[in-house]
Short mmCIF file of C-alpha atoms in Angstrom, two decimals:
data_model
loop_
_atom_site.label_atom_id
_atom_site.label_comp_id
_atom_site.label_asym_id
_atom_site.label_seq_id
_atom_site.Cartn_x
_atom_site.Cartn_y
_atom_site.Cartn_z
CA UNK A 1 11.72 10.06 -12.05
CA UNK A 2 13.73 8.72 -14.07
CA UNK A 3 15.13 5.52 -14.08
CA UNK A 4 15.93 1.28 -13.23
CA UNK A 5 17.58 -1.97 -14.14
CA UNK A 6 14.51 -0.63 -16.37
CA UNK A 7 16.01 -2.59 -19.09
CA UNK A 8 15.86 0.90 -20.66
CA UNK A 9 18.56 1.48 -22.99
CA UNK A 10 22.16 2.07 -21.85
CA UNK A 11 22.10 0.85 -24.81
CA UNK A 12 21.25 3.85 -28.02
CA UNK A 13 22.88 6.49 -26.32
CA UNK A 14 20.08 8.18 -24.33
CA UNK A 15 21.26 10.47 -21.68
CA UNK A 16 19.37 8.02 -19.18
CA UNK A 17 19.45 9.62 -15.94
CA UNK A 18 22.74 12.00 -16.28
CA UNK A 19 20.77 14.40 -13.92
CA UNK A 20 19.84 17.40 -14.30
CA UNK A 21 16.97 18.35 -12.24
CA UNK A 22 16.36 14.45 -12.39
CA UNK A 23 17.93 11.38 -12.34
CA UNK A 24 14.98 9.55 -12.91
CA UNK A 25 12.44 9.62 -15.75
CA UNK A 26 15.06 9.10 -18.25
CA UNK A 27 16.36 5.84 -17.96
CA UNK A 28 14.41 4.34 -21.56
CA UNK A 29 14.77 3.64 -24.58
CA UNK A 30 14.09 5.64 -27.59
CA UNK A 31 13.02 3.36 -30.03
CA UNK A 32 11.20 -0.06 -29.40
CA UNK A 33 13.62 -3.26 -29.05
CA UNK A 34 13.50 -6.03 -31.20
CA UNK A 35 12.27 -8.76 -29.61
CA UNK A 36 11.71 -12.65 -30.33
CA UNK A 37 8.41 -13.16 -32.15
CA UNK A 38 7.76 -15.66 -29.71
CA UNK A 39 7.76 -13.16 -26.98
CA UNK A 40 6.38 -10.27 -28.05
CA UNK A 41 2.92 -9.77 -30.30
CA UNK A 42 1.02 -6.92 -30.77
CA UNK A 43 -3.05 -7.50 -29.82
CA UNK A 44 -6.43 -4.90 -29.73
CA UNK A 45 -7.80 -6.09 -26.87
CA UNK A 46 -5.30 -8.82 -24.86
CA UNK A 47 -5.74 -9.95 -21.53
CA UNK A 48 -6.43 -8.42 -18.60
CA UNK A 49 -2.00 -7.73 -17.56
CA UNK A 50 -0.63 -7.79 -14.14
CA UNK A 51 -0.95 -4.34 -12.52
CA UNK A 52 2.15 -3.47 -10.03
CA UNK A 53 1.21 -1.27 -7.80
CA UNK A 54 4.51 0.37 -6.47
CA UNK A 55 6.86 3.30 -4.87
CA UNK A 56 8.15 6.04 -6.99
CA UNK A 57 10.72 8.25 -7.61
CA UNK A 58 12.63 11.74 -6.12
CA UNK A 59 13.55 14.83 -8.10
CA UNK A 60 13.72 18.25 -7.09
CA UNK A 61 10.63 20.68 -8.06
CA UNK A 62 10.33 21.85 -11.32
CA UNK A 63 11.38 24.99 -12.98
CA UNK A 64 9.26 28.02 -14.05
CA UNK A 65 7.15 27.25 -17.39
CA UNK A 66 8.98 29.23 -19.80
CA UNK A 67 7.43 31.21 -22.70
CA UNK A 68 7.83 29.43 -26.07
CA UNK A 69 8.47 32.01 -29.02
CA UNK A 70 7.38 29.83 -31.79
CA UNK A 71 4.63 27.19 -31.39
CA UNK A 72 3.06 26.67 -28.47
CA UNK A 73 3.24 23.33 -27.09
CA UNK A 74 -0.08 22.76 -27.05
CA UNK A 75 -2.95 23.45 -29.61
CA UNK A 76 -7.08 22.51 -29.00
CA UNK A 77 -8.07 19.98 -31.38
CA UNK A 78 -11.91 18.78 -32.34
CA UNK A 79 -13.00 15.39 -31.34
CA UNK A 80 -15.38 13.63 -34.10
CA UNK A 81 -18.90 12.99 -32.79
CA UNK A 82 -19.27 9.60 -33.92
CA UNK A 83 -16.06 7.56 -33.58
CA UNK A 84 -16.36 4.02 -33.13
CA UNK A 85 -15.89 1.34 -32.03
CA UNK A 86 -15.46 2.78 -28.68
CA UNK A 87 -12.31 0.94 -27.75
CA UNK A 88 -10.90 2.83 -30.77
CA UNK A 89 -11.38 6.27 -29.59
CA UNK A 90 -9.68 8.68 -27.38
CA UNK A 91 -10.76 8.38 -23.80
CA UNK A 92 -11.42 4.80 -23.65
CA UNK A 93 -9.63 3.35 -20.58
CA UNK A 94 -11.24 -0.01 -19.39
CA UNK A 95 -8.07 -0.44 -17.08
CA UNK A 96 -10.50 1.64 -14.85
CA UNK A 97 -13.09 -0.78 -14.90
CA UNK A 98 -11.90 -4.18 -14.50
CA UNK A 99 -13.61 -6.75 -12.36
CA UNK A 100 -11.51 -7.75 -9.06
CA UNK A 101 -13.11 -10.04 -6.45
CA UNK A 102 -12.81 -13.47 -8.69
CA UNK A 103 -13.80 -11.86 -11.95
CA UNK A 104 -9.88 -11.08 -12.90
CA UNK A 105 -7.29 -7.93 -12.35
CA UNK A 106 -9.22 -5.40 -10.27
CA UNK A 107 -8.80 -2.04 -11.80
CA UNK A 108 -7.51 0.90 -10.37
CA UNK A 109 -10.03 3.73 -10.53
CA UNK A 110 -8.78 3.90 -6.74
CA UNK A 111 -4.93 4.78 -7.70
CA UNK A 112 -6.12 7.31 -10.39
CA UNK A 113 -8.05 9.12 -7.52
CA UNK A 114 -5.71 9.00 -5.47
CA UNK A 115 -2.73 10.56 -7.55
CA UNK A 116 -5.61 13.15 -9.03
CA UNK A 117 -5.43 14.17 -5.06
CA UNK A 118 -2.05 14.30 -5.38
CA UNK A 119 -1.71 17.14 -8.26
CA UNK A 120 -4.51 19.01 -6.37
CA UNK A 121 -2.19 18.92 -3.50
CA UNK A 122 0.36 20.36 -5.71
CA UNK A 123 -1.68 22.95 -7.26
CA UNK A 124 -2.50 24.70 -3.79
CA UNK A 125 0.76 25.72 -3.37
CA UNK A 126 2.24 29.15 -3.72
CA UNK A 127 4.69 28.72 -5.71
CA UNK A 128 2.37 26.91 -8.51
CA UNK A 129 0.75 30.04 -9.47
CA UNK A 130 4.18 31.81 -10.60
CA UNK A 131 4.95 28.38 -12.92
CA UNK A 132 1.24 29.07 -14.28
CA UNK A 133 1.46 32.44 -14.89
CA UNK A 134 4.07 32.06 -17.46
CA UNK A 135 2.67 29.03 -19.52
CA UNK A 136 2.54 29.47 -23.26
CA UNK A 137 -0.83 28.56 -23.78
CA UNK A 138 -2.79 31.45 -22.05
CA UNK A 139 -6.20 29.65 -21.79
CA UNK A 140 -3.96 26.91 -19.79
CA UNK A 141 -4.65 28.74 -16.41
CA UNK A 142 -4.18 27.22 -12.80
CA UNK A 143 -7.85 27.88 -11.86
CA UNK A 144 -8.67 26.13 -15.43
CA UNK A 145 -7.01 23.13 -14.47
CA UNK A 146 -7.56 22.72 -10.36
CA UNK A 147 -11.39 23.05 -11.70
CA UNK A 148 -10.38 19.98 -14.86
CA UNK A 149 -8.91 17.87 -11.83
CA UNK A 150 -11.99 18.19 -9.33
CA UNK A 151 -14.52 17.38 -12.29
CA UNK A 152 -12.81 14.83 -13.69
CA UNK A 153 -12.36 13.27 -10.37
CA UNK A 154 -15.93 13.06 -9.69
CA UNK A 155 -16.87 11.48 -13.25
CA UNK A 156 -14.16 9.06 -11.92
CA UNK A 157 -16.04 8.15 -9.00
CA UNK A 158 -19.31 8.10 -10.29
CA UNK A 159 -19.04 6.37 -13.88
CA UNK A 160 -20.07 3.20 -13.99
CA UNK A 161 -18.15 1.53 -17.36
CA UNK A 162 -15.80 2.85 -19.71
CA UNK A 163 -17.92 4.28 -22.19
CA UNK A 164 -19.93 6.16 -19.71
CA UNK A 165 -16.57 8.17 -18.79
CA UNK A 166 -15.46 8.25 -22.60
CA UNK A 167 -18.62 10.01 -23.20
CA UNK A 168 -17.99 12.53 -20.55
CA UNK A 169 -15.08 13.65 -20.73
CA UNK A 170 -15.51 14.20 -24.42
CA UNK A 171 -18.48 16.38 -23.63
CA UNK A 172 -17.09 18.25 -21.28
CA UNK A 173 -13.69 18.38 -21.95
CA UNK A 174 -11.29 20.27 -24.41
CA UNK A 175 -8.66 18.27 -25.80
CA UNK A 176 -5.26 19.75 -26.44
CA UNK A 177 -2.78 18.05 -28.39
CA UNK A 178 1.17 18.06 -27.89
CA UNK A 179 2.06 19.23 -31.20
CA UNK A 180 5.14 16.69 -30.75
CA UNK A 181 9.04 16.32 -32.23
CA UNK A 182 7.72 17.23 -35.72
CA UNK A 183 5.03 20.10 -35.12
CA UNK A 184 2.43 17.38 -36.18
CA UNK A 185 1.75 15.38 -32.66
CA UNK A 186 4.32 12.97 -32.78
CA UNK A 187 5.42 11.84 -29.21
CA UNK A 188 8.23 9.44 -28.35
CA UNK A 189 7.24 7.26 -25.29
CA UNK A 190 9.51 5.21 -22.86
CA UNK A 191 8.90 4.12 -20.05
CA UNK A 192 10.48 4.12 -16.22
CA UNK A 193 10.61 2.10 -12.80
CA UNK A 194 11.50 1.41 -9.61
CA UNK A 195 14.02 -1.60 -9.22
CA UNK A 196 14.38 -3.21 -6.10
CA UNK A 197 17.84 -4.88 -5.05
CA UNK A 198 19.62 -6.78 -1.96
CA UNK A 199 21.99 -4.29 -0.53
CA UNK A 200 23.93 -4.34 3.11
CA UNK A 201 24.75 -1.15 5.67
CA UNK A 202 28.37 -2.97 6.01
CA UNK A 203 30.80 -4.34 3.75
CA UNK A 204 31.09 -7.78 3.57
CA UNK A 205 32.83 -10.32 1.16
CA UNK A 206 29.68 -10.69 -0.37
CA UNK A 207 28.49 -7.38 -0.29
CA UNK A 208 31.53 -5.16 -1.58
CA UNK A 209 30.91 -2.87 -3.96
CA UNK A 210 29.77 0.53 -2.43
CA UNK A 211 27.58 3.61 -3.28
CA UNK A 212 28.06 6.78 -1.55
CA UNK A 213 26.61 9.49 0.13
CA UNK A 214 27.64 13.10 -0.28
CA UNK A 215 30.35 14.28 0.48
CA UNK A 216 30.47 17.67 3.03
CA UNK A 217 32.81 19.46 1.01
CA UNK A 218 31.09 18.57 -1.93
CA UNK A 219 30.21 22.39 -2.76
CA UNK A 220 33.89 23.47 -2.45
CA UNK A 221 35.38 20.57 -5.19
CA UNK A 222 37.40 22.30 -8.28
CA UNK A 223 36.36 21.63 -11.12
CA UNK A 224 37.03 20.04 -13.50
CA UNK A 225 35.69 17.18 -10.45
CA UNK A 226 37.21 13.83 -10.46
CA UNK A 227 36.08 11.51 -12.77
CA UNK A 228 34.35 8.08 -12.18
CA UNK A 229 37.91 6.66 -12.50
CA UNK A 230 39.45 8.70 -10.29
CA UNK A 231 36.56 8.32 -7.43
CA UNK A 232 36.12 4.51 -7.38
CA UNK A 233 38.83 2.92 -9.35
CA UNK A 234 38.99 0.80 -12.59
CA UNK A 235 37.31 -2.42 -10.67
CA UNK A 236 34.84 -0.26 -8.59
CA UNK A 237 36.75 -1.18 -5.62
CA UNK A 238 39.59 1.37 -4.75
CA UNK A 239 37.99 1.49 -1.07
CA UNK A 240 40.27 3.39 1.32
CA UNK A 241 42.62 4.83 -1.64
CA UNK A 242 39.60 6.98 -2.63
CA UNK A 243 38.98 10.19 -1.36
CA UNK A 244 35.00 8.93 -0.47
CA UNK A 245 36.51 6.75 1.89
CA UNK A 246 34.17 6.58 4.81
CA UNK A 247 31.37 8.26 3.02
CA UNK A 248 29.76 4.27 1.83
CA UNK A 249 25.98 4.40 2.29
CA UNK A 250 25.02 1.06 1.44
CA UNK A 251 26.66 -1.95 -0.09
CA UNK A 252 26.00 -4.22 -3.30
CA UNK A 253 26.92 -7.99 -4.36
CA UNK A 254 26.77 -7.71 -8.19
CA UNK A 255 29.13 -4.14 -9.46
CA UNK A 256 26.61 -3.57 -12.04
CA UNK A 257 23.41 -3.76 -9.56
CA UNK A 258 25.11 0.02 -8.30
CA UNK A 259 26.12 1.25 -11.51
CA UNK A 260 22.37 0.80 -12.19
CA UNK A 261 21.38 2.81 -9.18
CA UNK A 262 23.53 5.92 -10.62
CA UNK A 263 21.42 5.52 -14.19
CA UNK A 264 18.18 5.54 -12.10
CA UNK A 265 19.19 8.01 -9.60
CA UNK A 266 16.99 6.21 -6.95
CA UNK A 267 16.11 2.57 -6.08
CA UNK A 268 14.44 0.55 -3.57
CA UNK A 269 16.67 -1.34 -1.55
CA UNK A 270 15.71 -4.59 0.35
CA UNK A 271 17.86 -5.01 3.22
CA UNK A 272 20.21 -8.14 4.86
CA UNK A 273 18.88 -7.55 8.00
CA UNK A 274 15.36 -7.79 6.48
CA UNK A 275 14.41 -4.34 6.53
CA UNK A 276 13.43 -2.20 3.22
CA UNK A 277 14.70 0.88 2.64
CA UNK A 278 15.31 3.49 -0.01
CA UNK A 279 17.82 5.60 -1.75
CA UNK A 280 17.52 8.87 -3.94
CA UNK A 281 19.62 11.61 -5.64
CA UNK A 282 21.30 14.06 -3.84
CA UNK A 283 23.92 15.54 -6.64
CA UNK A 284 26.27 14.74 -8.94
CA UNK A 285 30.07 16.09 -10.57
CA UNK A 286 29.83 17.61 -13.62
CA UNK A 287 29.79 15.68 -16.45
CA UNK A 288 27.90 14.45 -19.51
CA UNK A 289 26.00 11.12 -19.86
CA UNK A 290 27.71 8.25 -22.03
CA UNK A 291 25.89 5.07 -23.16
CA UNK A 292 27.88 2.18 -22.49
CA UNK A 293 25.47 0.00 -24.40
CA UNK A 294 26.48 2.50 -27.75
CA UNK A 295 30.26 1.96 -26.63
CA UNK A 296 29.94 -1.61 -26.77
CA UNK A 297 27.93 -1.79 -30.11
CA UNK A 298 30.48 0.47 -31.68
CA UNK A 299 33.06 -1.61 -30.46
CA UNK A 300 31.49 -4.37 -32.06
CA UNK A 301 31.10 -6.02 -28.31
CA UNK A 302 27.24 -6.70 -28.69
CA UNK A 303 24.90 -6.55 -31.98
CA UNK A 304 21.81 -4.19 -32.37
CA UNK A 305 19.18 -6.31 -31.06
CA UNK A 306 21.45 -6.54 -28.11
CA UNK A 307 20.96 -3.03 -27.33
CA UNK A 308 18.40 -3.27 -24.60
CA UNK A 309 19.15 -3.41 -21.09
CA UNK A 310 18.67 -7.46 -20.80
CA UNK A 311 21.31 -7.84 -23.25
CA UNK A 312 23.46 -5.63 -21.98
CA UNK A 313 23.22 -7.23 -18.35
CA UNK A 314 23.77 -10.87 -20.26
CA UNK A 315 27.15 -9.26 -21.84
CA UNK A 316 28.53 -8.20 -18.64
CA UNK A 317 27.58 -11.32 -16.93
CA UNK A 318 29.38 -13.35 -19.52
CA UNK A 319 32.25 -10.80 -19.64
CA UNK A 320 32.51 -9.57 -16.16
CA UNK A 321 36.30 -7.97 -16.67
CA UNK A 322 34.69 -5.65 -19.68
CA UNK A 323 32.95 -3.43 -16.60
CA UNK A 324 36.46 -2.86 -16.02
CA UNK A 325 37.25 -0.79 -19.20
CA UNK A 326 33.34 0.22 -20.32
CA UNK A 327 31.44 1.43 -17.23
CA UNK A 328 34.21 3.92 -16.07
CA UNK A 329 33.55 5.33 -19.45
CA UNK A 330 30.62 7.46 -18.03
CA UNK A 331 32.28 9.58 -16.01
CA UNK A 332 30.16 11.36 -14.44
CA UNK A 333 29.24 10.11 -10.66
CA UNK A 334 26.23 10.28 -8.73
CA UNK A 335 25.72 10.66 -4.74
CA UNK A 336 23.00 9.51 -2.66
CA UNK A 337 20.89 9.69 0.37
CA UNK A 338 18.90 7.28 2.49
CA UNK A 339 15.08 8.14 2.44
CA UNK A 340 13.78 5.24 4.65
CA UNK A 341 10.53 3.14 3.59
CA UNK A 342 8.76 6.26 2.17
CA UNK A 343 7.57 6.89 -0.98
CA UNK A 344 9.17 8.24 -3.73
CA UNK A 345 7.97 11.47 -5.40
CA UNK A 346 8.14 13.10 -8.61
CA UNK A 347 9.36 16.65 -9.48
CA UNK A 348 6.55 18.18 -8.39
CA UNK A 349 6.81 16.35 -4.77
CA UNK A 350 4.42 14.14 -4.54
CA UNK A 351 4.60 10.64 -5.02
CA UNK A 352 3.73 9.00 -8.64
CA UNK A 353 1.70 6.48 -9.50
CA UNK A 354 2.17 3.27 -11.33
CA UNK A 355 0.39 3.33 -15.06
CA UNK A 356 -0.94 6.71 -13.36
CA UNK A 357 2.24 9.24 -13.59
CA UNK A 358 3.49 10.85 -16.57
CA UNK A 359 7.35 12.81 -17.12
CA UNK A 360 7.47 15.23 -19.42
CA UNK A 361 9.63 18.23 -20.29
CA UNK A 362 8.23 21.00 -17.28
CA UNK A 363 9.30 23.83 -18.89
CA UNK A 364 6.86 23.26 -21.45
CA UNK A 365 3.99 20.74 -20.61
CA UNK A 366 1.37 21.84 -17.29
CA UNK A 367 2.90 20.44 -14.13
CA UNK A 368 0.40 18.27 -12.07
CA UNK A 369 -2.32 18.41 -15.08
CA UNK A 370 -4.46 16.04 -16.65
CA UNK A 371 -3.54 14.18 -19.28
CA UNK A 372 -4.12 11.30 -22.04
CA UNK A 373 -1.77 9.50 -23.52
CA UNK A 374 -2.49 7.05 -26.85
CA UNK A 375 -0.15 4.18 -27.69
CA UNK A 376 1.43 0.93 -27.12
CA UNK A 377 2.34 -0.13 -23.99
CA UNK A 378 3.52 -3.99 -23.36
CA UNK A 379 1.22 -6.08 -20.97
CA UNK A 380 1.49 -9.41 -19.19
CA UNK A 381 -0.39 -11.68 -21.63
CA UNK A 382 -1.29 -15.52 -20.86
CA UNK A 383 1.73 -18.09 -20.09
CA UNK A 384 3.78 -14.38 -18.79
CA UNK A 385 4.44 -13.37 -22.64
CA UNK A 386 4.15 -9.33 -23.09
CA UNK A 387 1.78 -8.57 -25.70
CA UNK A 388 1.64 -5.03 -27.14
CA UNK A 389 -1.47 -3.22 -26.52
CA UNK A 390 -2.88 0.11 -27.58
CA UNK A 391 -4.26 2.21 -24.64
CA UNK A 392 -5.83 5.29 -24.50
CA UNK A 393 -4.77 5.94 -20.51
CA UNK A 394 -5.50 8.71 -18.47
CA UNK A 395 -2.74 10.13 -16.87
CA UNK A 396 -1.45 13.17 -14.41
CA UNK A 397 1.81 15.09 -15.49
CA UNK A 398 3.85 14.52 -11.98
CA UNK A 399 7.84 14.13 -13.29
CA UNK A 400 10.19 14.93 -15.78
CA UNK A 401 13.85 14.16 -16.24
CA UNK A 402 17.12 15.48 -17.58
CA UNK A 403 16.78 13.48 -21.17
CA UNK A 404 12.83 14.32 -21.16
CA UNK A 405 13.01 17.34 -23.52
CA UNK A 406 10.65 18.64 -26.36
CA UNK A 407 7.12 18.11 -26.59
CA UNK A 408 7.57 15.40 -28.29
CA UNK A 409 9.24 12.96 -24.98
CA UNK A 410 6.90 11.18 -22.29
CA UNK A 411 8.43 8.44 -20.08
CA UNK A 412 5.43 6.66 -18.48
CA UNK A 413 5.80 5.09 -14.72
CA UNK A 414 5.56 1.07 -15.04
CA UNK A 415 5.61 0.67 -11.42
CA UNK A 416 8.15 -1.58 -8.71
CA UNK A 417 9.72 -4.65 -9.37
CA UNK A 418 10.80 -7.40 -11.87
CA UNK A 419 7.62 -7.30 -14.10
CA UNK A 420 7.23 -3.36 -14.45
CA UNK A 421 10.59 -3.55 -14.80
CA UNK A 422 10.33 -6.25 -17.97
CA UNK A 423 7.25 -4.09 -19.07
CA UNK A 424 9.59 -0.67 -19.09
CA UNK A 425 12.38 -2.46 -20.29
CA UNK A 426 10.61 -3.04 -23.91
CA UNK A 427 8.66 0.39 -23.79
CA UNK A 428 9.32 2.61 -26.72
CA UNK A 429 7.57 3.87 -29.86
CA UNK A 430 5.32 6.57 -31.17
CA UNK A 431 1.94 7.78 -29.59
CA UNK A 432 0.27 11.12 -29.41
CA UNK A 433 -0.23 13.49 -25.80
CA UNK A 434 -3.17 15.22 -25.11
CA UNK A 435 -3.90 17.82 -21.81
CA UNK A 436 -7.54 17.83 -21.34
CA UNK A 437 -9.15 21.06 -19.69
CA UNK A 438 -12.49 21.56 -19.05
CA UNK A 439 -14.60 23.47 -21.79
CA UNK A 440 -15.35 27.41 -21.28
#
């Protein structure tokens, strides 16, 4: 789901949401930022951070698993019997187990049980046990994980710390490792959100810059289909001279607030009138993504540690005529649809949960399984500074996304609004993936 001013990188050349079955869990960046020291350190055990609890994101169901010739995606691995400290080990998620009530964040065993409900949702339906019957792994069986997700949900419930559910789950459950982008585990995270932004139903002088539904017709358009150019014109703004005249959903102040929208593919929109509202993918012409943010570095426009999304928004807002020659550079053009105040969902169809949903690649990894991811994620530290933190986070595999490919991609859901947003926006570096199925 792919995917947000997500200060993800339109910036190294990542095919951020050019859809395919998404236009959503892709919006990231592949390598970490650099950052100002001052900003940015890198802690064991920081403060409790802000959790945003938020909306997700659409994309159409996923594809059938398809057979992999060479390695499997997955491979069992041993756990050591003695591994400590605890905080060190796999399974140790104390995000679970935070106080609430006056003794800090409250943690949000609740949301994990909830969007465990959601894959079990998923995994009663028909159609699941065709995608199933294909996987790679042949021990990776729907019964095998529907029965993972119901005990694992109840040593949720009923755990009382941290270490009690580390302990089970390492008992009872077999780990299996992605065996990544190099065959040994190596696993590139990013990370996604959900942006929200002041939009308008009409045009006004303020509100001028347009995104647009789709068109009728759409099916019967020649290819090769008119380019972003061609559509909305070199300033965004060739209104009634463009042949989506009449098909404006909603309105936008700032040019690059809508551009953003086509990266993410979907958005929260927060209305004039006062009303909230939402907008998702509904298809796209035919062509390939192009990073703006690796147009402007080549052109010598911004420097490398200008490649994030923040810096890219600071260049355009200090050269606002550049959107003029760089963004019609991606030509491809995305259509939308209004979804109302509902909640986003994933590409398995049901809505994903913040610091709780995983994308991955679906023709490869389980959809709707359970999963653990280990590595750094950025948190909101004391004073607001994000301070790097190594989790071991248990997750359910709910999305994917067009540049999500390999075993050896994950794009993790931050959550809604300006902080998951900051959080996703400096997301990026190397972890491991692990599925975790109950013993035999």
């Amino acid at each position: 789901m792919r995917k947000t001013l997500a200060l993800f990188s339109l910036s190294l050349g990542i095919a951020l949401v050019s859809p395919v079955r998404s236009v959503v869990a892709q919006v990231s960046i592949m390598t970490r930022p650099p950052l100002p020291s001052s900003s940015i350190r890198t802690v064991q055990q920081p403060p409790r951070p802000v959790i945003i609890r938020t909306i997700p994101i659409t994309v159409p169901q996923p594809e059938p698993l398809m057979s992999i010739a060479s390695v499997p995606p997955l491979k069992p691995m041993g756990l050591p019997n003695d591994c400590t400290p605890n905080y060190a080990c796999l399974g140790w998620d104390e995000q679970l187990f935070w106080g609430g009530k006056g003794e800090g964040e409250a943690g949000d065993r609740l949301a994990l049980i909830q969007s465990i409900d959601h894959s079990l949702g998923y995994l009663e339906k028909p159609s699941v046990a065709k995608i199933y019957q294909n996987y790679p792994v042949k021990e990776i069986t729907l019964d095998r994980v529907r029965r993972s997700l119901l005990r694992f949900r109840e040593l949720v419930r009923t755990s009382k710390s941290a270490a009690e559910l580390q302990d089970a789950v390492r008992r009872e459950f077999t780990f299996y490792k992605s065996t990544g982008n190099d065959g040994k585990g190596t696993v590139k995270f990013t990370a996604y959100y959900e942006p929200v932004y002041a939009a308008s139903r009409v045009r006004t002088n303020e509100y001028k810059y347009p995104i647009y539904r789709l068109p009728p017709d759409f099916e019967q358009w020649q290819k090769p289909h008119p380019t972003r150019l061609q559509l909305e014109g070199k300033d965004g703004l060739l209104g009634k001279d463009s042949r989506l005249n009449g098909l404006e959903l909603f309105w936008f102040k700032d040019r690059f607030d809508a551009y953003l929208i086509h990266i993410q593919g979907s958005a929260k929109l927060k209305l004039t009138d006062g009303s909230v509202t939402s907008v998702g993918y509904a298809k796209a012409t035919d062509y390939p993504w192009t990073s703006i943010g690796k147009a402007l570095l080549n052109d010598g426009r911004i420097t490398q540690k200008q490649t994030t999304m923040p810096g890219i928004v600071e260049f355009f807002q200090r050269n606002p005529g550049a959107m003029d020659e760089y963004l019609p550079r991606w030509e491809r053009f995305i259509f939308f649809r209004d979804k109302g105040n509902t909640p986003a969902t994933g590409s398995i169809g049901v809505p994903v949960t913040p610091e709780r949903s995983i994308a991955t690649d679906k023709s490869l990894m389980p959809p709707g399984a359970l999963a653990l991811v280990n590595t750094s994620f950025p948190y909101v530290g004391y004073g607001g500074r994000l301070d790097y933190r190594k989790v071991s986070r248990f997750v359910l595999d709910q999305d994917t996304g067009s540049a999500i490919k390999t075993p050896g991609r994950v794009d993790y859901f931050m959550g809604t609004g300006k902080v998951a947003g900051d959080r996703a926006g400096v997301t990026g570096g190397n972890g491991t993936l692990y599925y975790l199925l109950l013993k035999r």
